[in-house]
PDB file of C-alpha atoms in Angstrom:
ATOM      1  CA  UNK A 419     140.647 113.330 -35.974  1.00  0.00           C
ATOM      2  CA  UNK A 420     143.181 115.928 -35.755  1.00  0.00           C
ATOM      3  CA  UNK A 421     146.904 115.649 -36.717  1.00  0.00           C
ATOM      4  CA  UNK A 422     149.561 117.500 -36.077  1.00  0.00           C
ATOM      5  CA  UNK A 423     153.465 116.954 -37.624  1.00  0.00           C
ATOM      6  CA  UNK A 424     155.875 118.000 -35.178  1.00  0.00           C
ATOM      7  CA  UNK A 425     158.988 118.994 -37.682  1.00  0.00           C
ATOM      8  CA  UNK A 426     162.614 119.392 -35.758  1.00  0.00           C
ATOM      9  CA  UNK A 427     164.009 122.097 -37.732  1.00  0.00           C
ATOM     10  CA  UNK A 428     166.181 121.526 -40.464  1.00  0.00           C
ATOM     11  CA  UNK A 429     170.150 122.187 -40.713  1.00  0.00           C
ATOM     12  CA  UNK A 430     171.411 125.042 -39.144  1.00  0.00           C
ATOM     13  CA  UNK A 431     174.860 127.097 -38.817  1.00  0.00           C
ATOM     14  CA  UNK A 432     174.679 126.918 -35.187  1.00  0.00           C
ATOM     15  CA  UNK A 433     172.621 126.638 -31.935  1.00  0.00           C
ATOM     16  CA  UNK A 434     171.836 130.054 -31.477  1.00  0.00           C
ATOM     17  CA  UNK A 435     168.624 131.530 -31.507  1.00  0.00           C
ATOM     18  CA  UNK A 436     169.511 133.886 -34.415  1.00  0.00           C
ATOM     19  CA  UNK A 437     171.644 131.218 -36.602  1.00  0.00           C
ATOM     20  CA  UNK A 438     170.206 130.254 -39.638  1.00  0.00           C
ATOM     21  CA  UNK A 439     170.024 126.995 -41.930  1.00  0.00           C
ATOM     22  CA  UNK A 440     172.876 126.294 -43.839  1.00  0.00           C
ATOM     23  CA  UNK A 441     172.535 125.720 -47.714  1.00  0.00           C
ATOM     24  CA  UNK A 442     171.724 121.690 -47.250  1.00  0.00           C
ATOM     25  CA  UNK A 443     169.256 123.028 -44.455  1.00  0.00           C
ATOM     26  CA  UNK A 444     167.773 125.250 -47.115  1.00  0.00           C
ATOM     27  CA  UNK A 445     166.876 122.259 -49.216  1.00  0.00           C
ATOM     28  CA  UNK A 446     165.915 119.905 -46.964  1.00  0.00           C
ATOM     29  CA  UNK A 447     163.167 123.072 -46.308  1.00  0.00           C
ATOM     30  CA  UNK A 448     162.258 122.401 -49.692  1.00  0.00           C
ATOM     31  CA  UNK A 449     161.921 118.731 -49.379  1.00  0.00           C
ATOM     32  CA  UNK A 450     159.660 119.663 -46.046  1.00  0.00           C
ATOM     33  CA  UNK A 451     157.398 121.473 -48.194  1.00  0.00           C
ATOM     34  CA  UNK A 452     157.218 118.653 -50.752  1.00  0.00           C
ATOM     35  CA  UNK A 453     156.762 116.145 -47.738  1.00  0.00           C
ATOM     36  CA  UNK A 454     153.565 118.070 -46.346  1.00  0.00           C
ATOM     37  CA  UNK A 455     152.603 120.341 -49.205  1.00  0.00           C
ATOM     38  CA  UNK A 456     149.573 117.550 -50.021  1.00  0.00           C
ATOM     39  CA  UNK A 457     148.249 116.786 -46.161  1.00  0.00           C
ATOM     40  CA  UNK A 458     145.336 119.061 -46.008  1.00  0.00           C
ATOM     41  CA  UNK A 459     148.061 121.490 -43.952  1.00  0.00           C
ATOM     42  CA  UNK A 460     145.815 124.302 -42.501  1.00  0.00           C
ATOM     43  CA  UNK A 461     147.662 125.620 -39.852  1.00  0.00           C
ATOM     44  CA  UNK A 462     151.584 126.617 -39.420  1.00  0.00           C
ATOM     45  CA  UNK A 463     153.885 127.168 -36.014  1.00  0.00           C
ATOM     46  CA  UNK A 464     157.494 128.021 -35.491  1.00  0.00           C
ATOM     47  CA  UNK A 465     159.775 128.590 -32.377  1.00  0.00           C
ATOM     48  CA  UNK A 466     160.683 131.615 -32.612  1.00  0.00           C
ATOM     49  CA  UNK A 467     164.039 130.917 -33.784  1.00  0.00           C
ATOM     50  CA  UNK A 468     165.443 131.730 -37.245  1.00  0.00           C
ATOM     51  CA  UNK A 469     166.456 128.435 -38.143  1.00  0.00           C
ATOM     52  CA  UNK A 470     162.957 126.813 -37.122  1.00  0.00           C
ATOM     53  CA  UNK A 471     161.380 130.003 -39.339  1.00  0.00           C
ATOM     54  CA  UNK A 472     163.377 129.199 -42.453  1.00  0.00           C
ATOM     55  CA  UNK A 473     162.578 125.785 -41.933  1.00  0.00           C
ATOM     56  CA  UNK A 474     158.897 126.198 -42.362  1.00  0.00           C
ATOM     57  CA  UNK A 475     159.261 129.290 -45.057  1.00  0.00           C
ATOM     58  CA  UNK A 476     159.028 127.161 -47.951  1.00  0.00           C
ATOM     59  CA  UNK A 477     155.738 125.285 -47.221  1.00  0.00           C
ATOM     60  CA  UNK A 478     154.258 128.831 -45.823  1.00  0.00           C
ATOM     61  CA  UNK A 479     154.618 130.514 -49.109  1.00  0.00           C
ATOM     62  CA  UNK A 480     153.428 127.530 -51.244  1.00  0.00           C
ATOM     63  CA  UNK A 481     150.273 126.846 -49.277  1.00  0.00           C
ATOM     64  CA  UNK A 482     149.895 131.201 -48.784  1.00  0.00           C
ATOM     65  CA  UNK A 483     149.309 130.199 -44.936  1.00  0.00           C
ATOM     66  CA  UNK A 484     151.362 133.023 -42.028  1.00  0.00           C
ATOM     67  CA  UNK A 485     153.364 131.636 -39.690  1.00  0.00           C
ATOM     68  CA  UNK A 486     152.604 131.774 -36.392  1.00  0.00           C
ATOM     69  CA  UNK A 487     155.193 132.548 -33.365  1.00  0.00           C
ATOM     70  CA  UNK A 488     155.324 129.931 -30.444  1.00  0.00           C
ATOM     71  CA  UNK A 489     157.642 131.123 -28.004  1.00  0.00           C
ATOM     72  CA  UNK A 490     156.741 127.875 -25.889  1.00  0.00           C
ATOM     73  CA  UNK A 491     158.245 125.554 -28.496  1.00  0.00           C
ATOM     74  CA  UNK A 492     162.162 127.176 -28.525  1.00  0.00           C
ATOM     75  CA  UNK A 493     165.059 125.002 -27.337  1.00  0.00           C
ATOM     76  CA  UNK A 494     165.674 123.788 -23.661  1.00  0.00           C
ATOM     77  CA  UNK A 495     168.071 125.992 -22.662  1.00  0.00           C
ATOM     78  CA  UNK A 496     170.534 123.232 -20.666  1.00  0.00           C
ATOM     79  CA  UNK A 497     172.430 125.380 -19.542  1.00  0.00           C
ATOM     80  CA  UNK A 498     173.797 128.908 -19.136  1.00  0.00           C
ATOM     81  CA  UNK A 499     177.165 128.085 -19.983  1.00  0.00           C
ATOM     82  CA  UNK A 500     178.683 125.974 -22.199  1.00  0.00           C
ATOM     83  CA  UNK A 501     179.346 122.570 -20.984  1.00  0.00           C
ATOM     84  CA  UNK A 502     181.798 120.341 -21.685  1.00  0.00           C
ATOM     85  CA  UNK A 503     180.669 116.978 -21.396  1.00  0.00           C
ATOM     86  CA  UNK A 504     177.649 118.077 -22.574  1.00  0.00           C
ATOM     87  CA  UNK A 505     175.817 115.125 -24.021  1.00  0.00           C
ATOM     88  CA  UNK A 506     176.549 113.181 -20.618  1.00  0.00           C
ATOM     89  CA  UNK A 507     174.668 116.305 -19.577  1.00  0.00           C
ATOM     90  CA  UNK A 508     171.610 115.617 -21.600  1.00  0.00           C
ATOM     91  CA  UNK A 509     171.853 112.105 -20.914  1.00  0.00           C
ATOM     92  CA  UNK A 510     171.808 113.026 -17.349  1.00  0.00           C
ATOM     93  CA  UNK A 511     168.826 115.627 -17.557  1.00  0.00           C
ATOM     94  CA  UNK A 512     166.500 112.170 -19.510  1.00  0.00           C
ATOM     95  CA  UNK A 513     166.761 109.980 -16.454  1.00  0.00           C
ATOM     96  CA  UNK A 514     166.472 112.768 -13.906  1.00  0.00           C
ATOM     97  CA  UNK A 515     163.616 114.796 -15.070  1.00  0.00           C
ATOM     98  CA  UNK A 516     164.146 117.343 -12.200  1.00  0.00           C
ATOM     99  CA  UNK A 517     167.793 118.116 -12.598  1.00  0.00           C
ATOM    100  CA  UNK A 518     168.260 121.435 -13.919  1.00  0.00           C
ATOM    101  CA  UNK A 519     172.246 122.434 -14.926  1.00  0.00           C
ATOM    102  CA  UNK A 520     172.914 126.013 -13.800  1.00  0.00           C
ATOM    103  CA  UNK A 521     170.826 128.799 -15.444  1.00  0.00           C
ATOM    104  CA  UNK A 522     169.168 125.763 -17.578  1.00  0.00           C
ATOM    105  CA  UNK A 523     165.495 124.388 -17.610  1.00  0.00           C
ATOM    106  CA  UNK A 524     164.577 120.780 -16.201  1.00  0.00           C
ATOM    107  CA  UNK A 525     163.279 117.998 -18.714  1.00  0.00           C
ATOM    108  CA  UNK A 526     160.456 118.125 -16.429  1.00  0.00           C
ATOM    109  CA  UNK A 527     159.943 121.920 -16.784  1.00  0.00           C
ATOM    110  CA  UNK A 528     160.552 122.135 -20.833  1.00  0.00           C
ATOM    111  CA  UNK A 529     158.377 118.998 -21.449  1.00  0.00           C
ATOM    112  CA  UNK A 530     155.901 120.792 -19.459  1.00  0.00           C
ATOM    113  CA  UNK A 531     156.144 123.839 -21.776  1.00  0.00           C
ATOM    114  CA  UNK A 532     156.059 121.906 -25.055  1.00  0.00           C
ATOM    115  CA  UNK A 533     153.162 120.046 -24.010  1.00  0.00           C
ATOM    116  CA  UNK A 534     151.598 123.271 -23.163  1.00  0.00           C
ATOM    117  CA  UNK A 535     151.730 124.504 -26.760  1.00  0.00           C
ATOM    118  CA  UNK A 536     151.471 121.172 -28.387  1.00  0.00           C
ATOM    119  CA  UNK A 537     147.868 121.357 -26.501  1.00  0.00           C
ATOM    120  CA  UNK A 538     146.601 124.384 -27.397  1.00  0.00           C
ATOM    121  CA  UNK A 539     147.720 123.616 -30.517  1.00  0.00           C
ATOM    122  CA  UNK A 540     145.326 120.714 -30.210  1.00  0.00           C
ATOM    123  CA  UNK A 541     142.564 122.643 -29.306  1.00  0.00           C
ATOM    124  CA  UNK A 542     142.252 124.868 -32.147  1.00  0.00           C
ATOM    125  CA  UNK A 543     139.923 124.529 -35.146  1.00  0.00           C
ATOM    126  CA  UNK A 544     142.245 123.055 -37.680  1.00  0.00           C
ATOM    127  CA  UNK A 545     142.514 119.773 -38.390  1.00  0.00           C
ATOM    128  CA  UNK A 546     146.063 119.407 -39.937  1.00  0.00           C
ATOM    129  CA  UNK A 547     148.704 121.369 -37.886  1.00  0.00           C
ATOM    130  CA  UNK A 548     152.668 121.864 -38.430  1.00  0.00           C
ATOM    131  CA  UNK A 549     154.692 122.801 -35.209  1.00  0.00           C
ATOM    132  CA  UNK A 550     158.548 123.627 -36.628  1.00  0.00           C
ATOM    133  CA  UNK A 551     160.624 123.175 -32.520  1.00  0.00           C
ATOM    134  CA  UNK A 552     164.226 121.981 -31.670  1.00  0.00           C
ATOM    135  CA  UNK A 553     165.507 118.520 -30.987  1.00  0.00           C
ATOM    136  CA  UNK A 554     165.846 118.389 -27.568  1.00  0.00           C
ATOM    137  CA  UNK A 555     162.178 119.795 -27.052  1.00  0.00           C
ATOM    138  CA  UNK A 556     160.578 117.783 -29.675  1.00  0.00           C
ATOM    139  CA  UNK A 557     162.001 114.811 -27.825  1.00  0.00           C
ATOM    140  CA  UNK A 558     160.799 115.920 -24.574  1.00  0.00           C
ATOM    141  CA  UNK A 559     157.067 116.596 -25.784  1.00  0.00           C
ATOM    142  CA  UNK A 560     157.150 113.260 -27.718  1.00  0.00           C
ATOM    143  CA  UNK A 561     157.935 111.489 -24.119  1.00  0.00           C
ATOM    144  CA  UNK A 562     154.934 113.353 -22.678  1.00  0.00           C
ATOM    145  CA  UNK A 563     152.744 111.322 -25.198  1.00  0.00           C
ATOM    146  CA  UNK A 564     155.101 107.990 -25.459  1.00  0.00           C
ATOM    147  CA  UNK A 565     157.009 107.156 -22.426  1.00  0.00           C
ATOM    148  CA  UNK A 566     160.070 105.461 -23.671  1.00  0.00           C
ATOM    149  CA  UNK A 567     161.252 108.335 -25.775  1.00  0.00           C
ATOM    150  CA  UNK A 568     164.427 109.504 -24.113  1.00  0.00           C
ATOM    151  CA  UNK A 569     167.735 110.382 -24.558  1.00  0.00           C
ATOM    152  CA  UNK A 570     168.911 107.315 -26.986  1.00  0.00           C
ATOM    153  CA  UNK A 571     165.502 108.775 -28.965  1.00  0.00           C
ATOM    154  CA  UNK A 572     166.977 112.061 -28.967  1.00  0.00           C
ATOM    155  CA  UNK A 573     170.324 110.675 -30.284  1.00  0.00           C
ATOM    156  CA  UNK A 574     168.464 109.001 -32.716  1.00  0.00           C
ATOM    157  CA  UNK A 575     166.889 112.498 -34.989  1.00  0.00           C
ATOM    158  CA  UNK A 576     167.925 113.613 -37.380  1.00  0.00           C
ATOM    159  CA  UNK A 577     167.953 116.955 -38.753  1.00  0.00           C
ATOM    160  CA  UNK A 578     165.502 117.227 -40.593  1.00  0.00           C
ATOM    161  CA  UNK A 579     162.552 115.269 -38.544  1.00  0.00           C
ATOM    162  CA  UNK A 580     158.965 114.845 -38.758  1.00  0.00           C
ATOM    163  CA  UNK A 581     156.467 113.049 -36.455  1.00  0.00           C
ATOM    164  CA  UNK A 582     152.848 113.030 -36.961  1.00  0.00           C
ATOM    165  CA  UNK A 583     150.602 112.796 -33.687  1.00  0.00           C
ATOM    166  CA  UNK A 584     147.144 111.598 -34.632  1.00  0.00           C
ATOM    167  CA  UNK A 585     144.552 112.642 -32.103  1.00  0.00           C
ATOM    168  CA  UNK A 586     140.952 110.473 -32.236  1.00  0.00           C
ATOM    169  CA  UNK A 587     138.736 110.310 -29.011  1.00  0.00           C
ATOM    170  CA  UNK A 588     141.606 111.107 -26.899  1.00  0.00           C
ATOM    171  CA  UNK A 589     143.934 108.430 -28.154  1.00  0.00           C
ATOM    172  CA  UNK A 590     147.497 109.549 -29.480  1.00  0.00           C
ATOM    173  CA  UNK A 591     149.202 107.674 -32.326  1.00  0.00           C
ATOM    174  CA  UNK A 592     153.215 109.004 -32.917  1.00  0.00           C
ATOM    175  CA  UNK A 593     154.480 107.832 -35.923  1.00  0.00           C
ATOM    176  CA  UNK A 594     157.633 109.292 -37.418  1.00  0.00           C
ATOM    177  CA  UNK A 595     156.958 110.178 -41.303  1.00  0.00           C
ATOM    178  CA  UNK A 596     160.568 111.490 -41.947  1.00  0.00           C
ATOM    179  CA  UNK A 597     164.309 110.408 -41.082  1.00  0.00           C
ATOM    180  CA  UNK A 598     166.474 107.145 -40.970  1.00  0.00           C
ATOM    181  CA  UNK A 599     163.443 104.985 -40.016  1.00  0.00           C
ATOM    182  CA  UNK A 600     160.239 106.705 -41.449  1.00  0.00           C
ATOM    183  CA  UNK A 601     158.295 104.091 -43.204  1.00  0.00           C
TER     184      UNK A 601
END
């Protein structure tokens, strides 16, 4: 069996690429590490995105593991301008997986890329995995796996957010081990 925890960054200053977690974000890090510091962790991957970095720093330095770069699990860009209604937008982009705002990526397109990295992720040797991605993206790759996960899902995370996908014999169990409704 193989499990990975797919961690939606903590807090951040903003939702650029460069912004970084603010001081709450910077303990909920901490309270990552605590979280998976015990699972057998044996492999680490961030988006390449400072605030998904920081996010993961903590539990990289206590278990002495590097942190890989996964350029395939940054944001969905939804568009290339700001938009003004823009969780109508989102809401939109969940029930039509092939509408794509201007300069943005599809739901179809960015679940496609998640999924991408989320398996080759599952291919690799380790057994215990961390992937540190973005909210919109997480949700996305968790729909590719569980169908109903959409945009009231998405509404639903919190930041900080864990899942843990447990792969046997080509089965998938999601289970959410952090936020409002973690058991």
């Amino acid at each position: 069996m193989k499990r990975l925890f797919l961690v939606r960054h903590c807090e951040s200053t903003g939702q650029e690429a460069a912004a970084p977690l603010t001081a709450i974000g910077q303990s909920q890090a901490v309270r990552l590490a605590d979280h998976l510091e015990t699972m057998g962790v044996e492999l680490l991957v961030s988006s390449p995105y400072t605030r998904a970095q920081q996010s993961i720093a903590p539990l990289a330095q206590r278990l002495g593991l590097p942190v890989e770069i996964d350029s395939r699990l940054a944001e969905r860009v939804l568009s290339a301008e700001p938009l003004e209604h823009w969780r109508e937008a989102i809401r939109q982009t969940f029930e039509e997986l092939d509408l794509a705002w201007p300069g943005g990526e599809s739901s179809r397109t960015a679940m496609a890329r998640g999924r991408a990295a989320v398996d080759a992720l599952l291919t690799r040797p380790a057994g215990v995995m961390v992937g540190v991605t973005h909210g919109n993206l997480m949700t996305l790759i968790l729909r590719s796996f569980v169908t109903p996960f959409g945009f009231e899902a998405w509404q639903r995370l919190s930041n900080l957010d864990v899942y843990c996908l447990e792969v046997a014999a080509r089965r998938v169990q999601v289970t959410r081990t952090w936020g409002p409704s973690a058991g």
